[in-house]
């Protein structure tokens, strides 16, 4: 960089040009930094941003992936909103989300509390054991659980028979399929969420509890006044991630009951519906519209959950 | 009184642990049984003697080692590339200042909210245009730099890479890349090992995208091969189960090596974000 010019009054034009030059020379000076961070932005532009814009365009087209596209107006969206299968997929997805998320987060909280008790030994061992399901492939999990929930001779029906209960044809009922899928989700994610809650519990300063004890607070009181408020951001995080994950469930029902979602389409989730319409039936334009429908649903649902968790803590 | 309460607590923990681990045991037991035994009632809860028989039928029906190599290749290549690009970018964000840095980082965080499910269809169309359908490139290249990893490395580099060390390196004549490669990268190792394990596990277990992209059996990754086994051999379930066991074992073994650090890093990552 040269010596700064010491002219008290510069004509405006010259000033602008020199500012511009300064800017570009500053960028040039840092070219290595820009180069170092550029791969992410390039990849995002090509494989992230462009597809999103392109899917907006596609959602107004009629296209089977091979022949010419034709403009289809809002027909894709109209068809989506009137297709009972789409609404069934929405309903199934929401039900599976409810069946899985509430027990999952509750169990995770319980496990985290148990692990956080001061006298617990082998804490690391327990954490790893509880976390193990989370690193296992969904395809494998679905195959194993299909033998547990198998209609006649499944393991669960055997356990039922020990208690004198009649066997249940799990995979022949909408609710049976949804319970099986939910159970897989719970099994796979309790450990993950418990580990996160545990870290949250451990980050609460113990001074707070000691002070509360001195003031004569009971265990229940300090749970509601100290633990829960301090844990709220973390609970919010787990609710949001499980909402986003829950809306995108695909592998479990697809491996368990196939592309059609099994009996009465009980396992037909939104992503499975989208997959079927696009990659089995070749409705590329329509699939893009479904993608946007799903996006709106996730956004609405995330906002709703966020408000719920925020609101319940405000009192 | 207090002791019995502790006992109850351990009991709860152990019960939960059994639920977590039992399906693995059940998988291993079934893999040693014949198909009629798997479907027998009451079920066989102890190991049988048909493990090698089942495994050899898996080897006869799919080219298992090829699938394994495919998966290893995709997972390892993704991991190496992610580690390189993410650490370079994350370290640059942490240790250098340049015009627009703040905005670029905010933009990076914002991309994490971009909905992945939206781009499924157009991404496939792009891959078709590139001629990448059926190719590992489609599985590796789009994900080789990601916002989460850059964020993760930046957090770590900010705290652990001393600026004085970089200044000293500069005085000794290290260029930009040498500062990164020779000085900073060794310091970043703990953060890299988590990011590496995380990426590897994710790539190993990925199913939907490989299912869409891979159309030639010879290129199948292990998850796609497993799902297709499950679809085809509905009558020889012992074979499917043995294949499942083979697909699960390598990752479990790898996880157990890194598990202690990995599990605490997962929690730390969640709490930071």
mmCIF file with all atom_site columns, N, CA, C and O in Angstrom, chain B residues 90-113:
data_model
loop_
_atom_site.group_PDB
_atom_site.id
_atom_site.type_symbol
_atom_site.label_atom_id
_atom_site.label_alt_id
_atom_site.label_comp_id
_atom_site.label_asym_id
_atom_site.label_entity_id
_atom_site.label_seq_id
_atom_site.pdbx_PDB_ins_code
_atom_site.Cartn_x
_atom_site.Cartn_y
_atom_site.Cartn_z
_atom_site.occupancy
_atom_site.B_iso_or_equiv
_atom_site.pdbx_formal_charge
_atom_site.auth_seq_id
_atom_site.auth_comp_id
_atom_site.auth_asym_id
_atom_site.auth_atom_id
_atom_site.pdbx_PDB_model_num
ATOM 1  N N  . UNK B 1 90  ? -12.435 -23.655 8.416  1.00 0.00 ? 90  UNK B N  1
ATOM 2  C CA . UNK B 1 90  ? -12.720 -23.344 9.814  1.00 0.00 ? 90  UNK B CA 1
ATOM 3  C C  . UNK B 1 90  ? -11.559 -22.628 10.473 1.00 0.00 ? 90  UNK B C  1
ATOM 4  O O  . UNK B 1 90  ? -11.739 -21.651 11.211 1.00 0.00 ? 90  UNK B O  1
ATOM 5  N N  . UNK B 1 91  ? -10.361 -23.083 10.156 1.00 0.00 ? 91  UNK B N  1
ATOM 6  C CA . UNK B 1 91  ? -9.165  -22.465 10.716 1.00 0.00 ? 91  UNK B CA 1
ATOM 7  C C  . UNK B 1 91  ? -8.990  -21.044 10.168 1.00 0.00 ? 91  UNK B C  1
ATOM 8  O O  . UNK B 1 91  ? -8.640  -20.116 10.890 1.00 0.00 ? 91  UNK B O  1
ATOM 9  N N  . UNK B 1 92  ? -9.285  -20.870 8.896  1.00 0.00 ? 92  UNK B N  1
ATOM 10 C CA . UNK B 1 92  ? -9.174  -19.534 8.303  1.00 0.00 ? 92  UNK B CA 1
ATOM 11 C C  . UNK B 1 92  ? -10.157 -18.568 8.960  1.00 0.00 ? 92  UNK B C  1
ATOM 12 O O  . UNK B 1 92  ? -9.805  -17.429 9.280  1.00 0.00 ? 92  UNK B O  1
ATOM 13 N N  . UNK B 1 93  ? -11.384 -19.052 9.177  1.00 0.00 ? 93  UNK B N  1
ATOM 14 C CA . UNK B 1 93  ? -12.369 -18.198 9.853  1.00 0.00 ? 93  UNK B CA 1
ATOM 15 C C  . UNK B 1 93  ? -11.911 -17.865 11.270 1.00 0.00 ? 93  UNK B C  1
ATOM 16 O O  . UNK B 1 93  ? -12.158 -16.774 11.778 1.00 0.00 ? 93  UNK B O  1
ATOM 17 N N  . UNK B 1 94  ? -11.251 -18.795 11.933 1.00 0.00 ? 94  UNK B N  1
ATOM 18 C CA . UNK B 1 94  ? -10.880 -18.574 13.329 1.00 0.00 ? 94  UNK B CA 1
ATOM 19 C C  . UNK B 1 94  ? -9.691  -17.640 13.460 1.00 0.00 ? 94  UNK B C  1
ATOM 20 O O  . UNK B 1 94  ? -9.627  -16.831 14.384 1.00 0.00 ? 94  UNK B O  1
ATOM 21 N N  . UNK B 1 95  ? -8.731  -17.708 12.557 1.00 0.00 ? 95  UNK B N  1
ATOM 22 C CA . UNK B 1 95  ? -7.427  -17.094 12.808 1.00 0.00 ? 95  UNK B CA 1
ATOM 23 C C  . UNK B 1 95  ? -7.076  -15.930 11.898 1.00 0.00 ? 95  UNK B C  1
ATOM 24 O O  . UNK B 1 95  ? -6.026  -15.332 12.046 1.00 0.00 ? 95  UNK B O  1
ATOM 25 N N  . UNK B 1 96  ? -7.882  -15.616 10.919 1.00 0.00 ? 96  UNK B N  1
ATOM 26 C CA . UNK B 1 96  ? -7.550  -14.524 10.008 1.00 0.00 ? 96  UNK B CA 1
ATOM 27 C C  . UNK B 1 96  ? -8.704  -13.550 9.941  1.00 0.00 ? 96  UNK B C  1
ATOM 28 O O  . UNK B 1 96  ? -9.847  -13.914 10.190 1.00 0.00 ? 96  UNK B O  1
ATOM 29 N N  . UNK B 1 97  ? -8.357  -12.292 9.647  1.00 0.00 ? 97  UNK B N  1
ATOM 30 C CA . UNK B 1 97  ? -9.449  -11.350 9.410  1.00 0.00 ? 97  UNK B CA 1
ATOM 31 C C  . UNK B 1 97  ? -9.348  -10.867 7.975  1.00 0.00 ? 97  UNK B C  1
ATOM 32 O O  . UNK B 1 97  ? -8.252  -10.658 7.450  1.00 0.00 ? 97  UNK B O  1
ATOM 33 N N  . UNK B 1 98  ? -10.490 -10.771 7.348  1.00 0.00 ? 98  UNK B N  1
ATOM 34 C CA . UNK B 1 98  ? -10.525 -10.319 5.955  1.00 0.00 ? 98  UNK B CA 1
ATOM 35 C C  . UNK B 1 98  ? -11.875 -9.668  5.733  1.00 0.00 ? 98  UNK B C  1
ATOM 36 O O  . UNK B 1 98  ? -12.838 -9.945  6.470  1.00 0.00 ? 98  UNK B O  1
ATOM 37 N N  . UNK B 1 99  ? -11.958 -8.792  4.744  1.00 0.00 ? 99  UNK B N  1
ATOM 38 C CA . UNK B 1 99  ? -13.219 -8.063  4.543  1.00 0.00 ? 99  UNK B CA 1
ATOM 39 C C  . UNK B 1 99  ? -14.388 -9.026  4.308  1.00 0.00 ? 99  UNK B C  1
ATOM 40 O O  . UNK B 1 99  ? -14.249 -9.990  3.559  1.00 0.00 ? 99  UNK B O  1
ATOM 41 N N  . UNK B 1 100 ? -15.507 -8.756  4.968  1.00 0.00 ? 100 UNK B N  1
ATOM 42 C CA . UNK B 1 100 ? -16.716 -9.553  4.741  1.00 0.00 ? 100 UNK B CA 1
ATOM 43 C C  . UNK B 1 100 ? -16.747 -10.855 5.528  1.00 0.00 ? 100 UNK B C  1
ATOM 44 O O  . UNK B 1 100 ? -17.663 -11.659 5.363  1.00 0.00 ? 100 UNK B O  1
ATOM 45 N N  . UNK B 1 101 ? -15.755 -11.067 6.386  1.00 0.00 ? 101 UNK B N  1
ATOM 46 C CA . UNK B 1 101 ? -15.675 -12.337 7.116  1.00 0.00 ? 101 UNK B CA 1
ATOM 47 C C  . UNK B 1 101 ? -16.945 -12.626 7.913  1.00 0.00 ? 101 UNK B C  1
ATOM 48 O O  . UNK B 1 101 ? -17.488 -13.728 7.874  1.00 0.00 ? 101 UNK B O  1
ATOM 49 N N  . UNK B 1 102 ? -17.413 -11.589 8.628  1.00 0.00 ? 102 UNK B N  1
ATOM 50 C CA . UNK B 1 102 ? -18.571 -11.806 9.488  1.00 0.00 ? 102 UNK B CA 1
ATOM 51 C C  . UNK B 1 102 ? -19.793 -12.240 8.665  1.00 0.00 ? 102 UNK B C  1
ATOM 52 O O  . UNK B 1 102 ? -20.482 -13.201 9.011  1.00 0.00 ? 102 UNK B O  1
ATOM 53 N N  . UNK B 1 103 ? -20.002 -11.539 7.565  1.00 0.00 ? 103 UNK B N  1
ATOM 54 C CA . UNK B 1 103 ? -21.159 -11.857 6.728  1.00 0.00 ? 103 UNK B CA 1
ATOM 55 C C  . UNK B 1 103 ? -21.056 -13.241 6.125  1.00 0.00 ? 103 UNK B C  1
ATOM 56 O O  . UNK B 1 103 ? -22.041 -13.966 6.039  1.00 0.00 ? 103 UNK B O  1
ATOM 57 N N  . UNK B 1 104 ? -19.847 -13.568 5.700  1.00 0.00 ? 104 UNK B N  1
ATOM 58 C CA . UNK B 1 104 ? -19.679 -14.885 5.097  1.00 0.00 ? 104 UNK B CA 1
ATOM 59 C C  . UNK B 1 104 ? -19.972 -15.983 6.115  1.00 0.00 ? 104 UNK B C  1
ATOM 60 O O  . UNK B 1 104 ? -20.560 -17.007 5.781  1.00 0.00 ? 104 UNK B O  1
ATOM 61 N N  . UNK B 1 105 ? -19.587 -15.732 7.354  1.00 0.00 ? 105 UNK B N  1
ATOM 62 C CA . UNK B 1 105 ? -19.835 -16.763 8.372  1.00 0.00 ? 105 UNK B CA 1
ATOM 63 C C  . UNK B 1 105 ? -21.319 -16.871 8.704  1.00 0.00 ? 105 UNK B C  1
ATOM 64 O O  . UNK B 1 105 ? -21.838 -17.976 8.880  1.00 0.00 ? 105 UNK B O  1
ATOM 65 N N  . UNK B 1 106 ? -21.981 -15.730 8.776  1.00 0.00 ? 106 UNK B N  1
ATOM 66 C CA . UNK B 1 106 ? -23.431 -15.761 9.022  1.00 0.00 ? 106 UNK B CA 1
ATOM 67 C C  . UNK B 1 106 ? -24.127 -16.511 7.886  1.00 0.00 ? 106 UNK B C  1
ATOM 68 O O  . UNK B 1 106 ? -25.005 -17.350 8.117  1.00 0.00 ? 106 UNK B O  1
ATOM 69 N N  . UNK B 1 107 ? -23.685 -16.246 6.674  1.00 0.00 ? 107 UNK B N  1
ATOM 70 C CA . UNK B 1 107 ? -24.250 -16.936 5.510  1.00 0.00 ? 107 UNK B CA 1
ATOM 71 C C  . UNK B 1 107 ? -24.052 -18.450 5.638  1.00 0.00 ? 107 UNK B C  1
ATOM 72 O O  . UNK B 1 107 ? -24.958 -19.245 5.380  1.00 0.00 ? 107 UNK B O  1
ATOM 73 N N  . UNK B 1 108 ? -22.852 -18.816 6.092  1.00 0.00 ? 108 UNK B N  1
ATOM 74 C CA . UNK B 1 108 ? -22.541 -20.235 6.270  1.00 0.00 ? 108 UNK B CA 1
ATOM 75 C C  . UNK B 1 108 ? -23.489 -20.884 7.280  1.00 0.00 ? 108 UNK B C  1
ATOM 76 O O  . UNK B 1 108 ? -24.031 -21.957 7.047  1.00 0.00 ? 108 UNK B O  1
ATOM 77 N N  . UNK B 1 109 ? -23.718 -20.177 8.399  1.00 0.00 ? 109 UNK B N  1
ATOM 78 C CA . UNK B 1 109 ? -24.632 -20.729 9.406  1.00 0.00 ? 109 UNK B CA 1
ATOM 79 C C  . UNK B 1 109 ? -26.051 -20.819 8.855  1.00 0.00 ? 109 UNK B C  1
ATOM 80 O O  . UNK B 1 109 ? -26.774 -21.772 9.122  1.00 0.00 ? 109 UNK B O  1
ATOM 81 N N  . UNK B 1 110 ? -26.430 -19.816 8.064  1.00 0.00 ? 110 UNK B N  1
ATOM 82 C CA . UNK B 1 110 ? -27.783 -19.805 7.508  1.00 0.00 ? 110 UNK B CA 1
ATOM 83 C C  . UNK B 1 110 ? -28.003 -20.986 6.575  1.00 0.00 ? 110 UNK B C  1
ATOM 84 O O  . UNK B 1 110 ? -29.106 -21.529 6.506  1.00 0.00 ? 110 UNK B O  1
ATOM 85 N N  . UNK B 1 111 ? -26.956 -21.416 5.876  1.00 0.00 ? 111 UNK B N  1
ATOM 86 C CA . UNK B 1 111 ? -27.142 -22.536 4.948  1.00 0.00 ? 111 UNK B CA 1
ATOM 87 C C  . UNK B 1 111 ? -27.496 -23.819 5.682  1.00 0.00 ? 111 UNK B C  1
ATOM 88 O O  . UNK B 1 111 ? -28.068 -24.721 5.095  1.00 0.00 ? 111 UNK B O  1
ATOM 89 N N  . UNK B 1 112 ? -27.143 -23.889 6.985  1.00 0.00 ? 112 UNK B N  1
ATOM 90 C CA . UNK B 1 112 ? -27.504 -25.092 7.734  1.00 0.00 ? 112 UNK B CA 1
ATOM 91 C C  . UNK B 1 112 ? -29.016 -25.249 7.815  1.00 0.00 ? 112 UNK B C  1
ATOM 92 O O  . UNK B 1 112 ? -29.519 -26.341 8.050  1.00 0.00 ? 112 UNK B O  1
ATOM 93 N N  . UNK B 1 113 ? -29.725 -24.126 7.653  1.00 0.00 ? 113 UNK B N  1
ATOM 94 C CA . UNK B 1 113 ? -31.182 -24.209 7.738  1.00 0.00 ? 113 UNK B CA 1
ATOM 95 C C  . UNK B 1 113 ? -31.823 -24.509 6.387  1.00 0.00 ? 113 UNK B C  1
ATOM 96 O O  . UNK B 1 113 ? -33.021 -24.717 6.305  1.00 0.00 ? 113 UNK B O  1
#
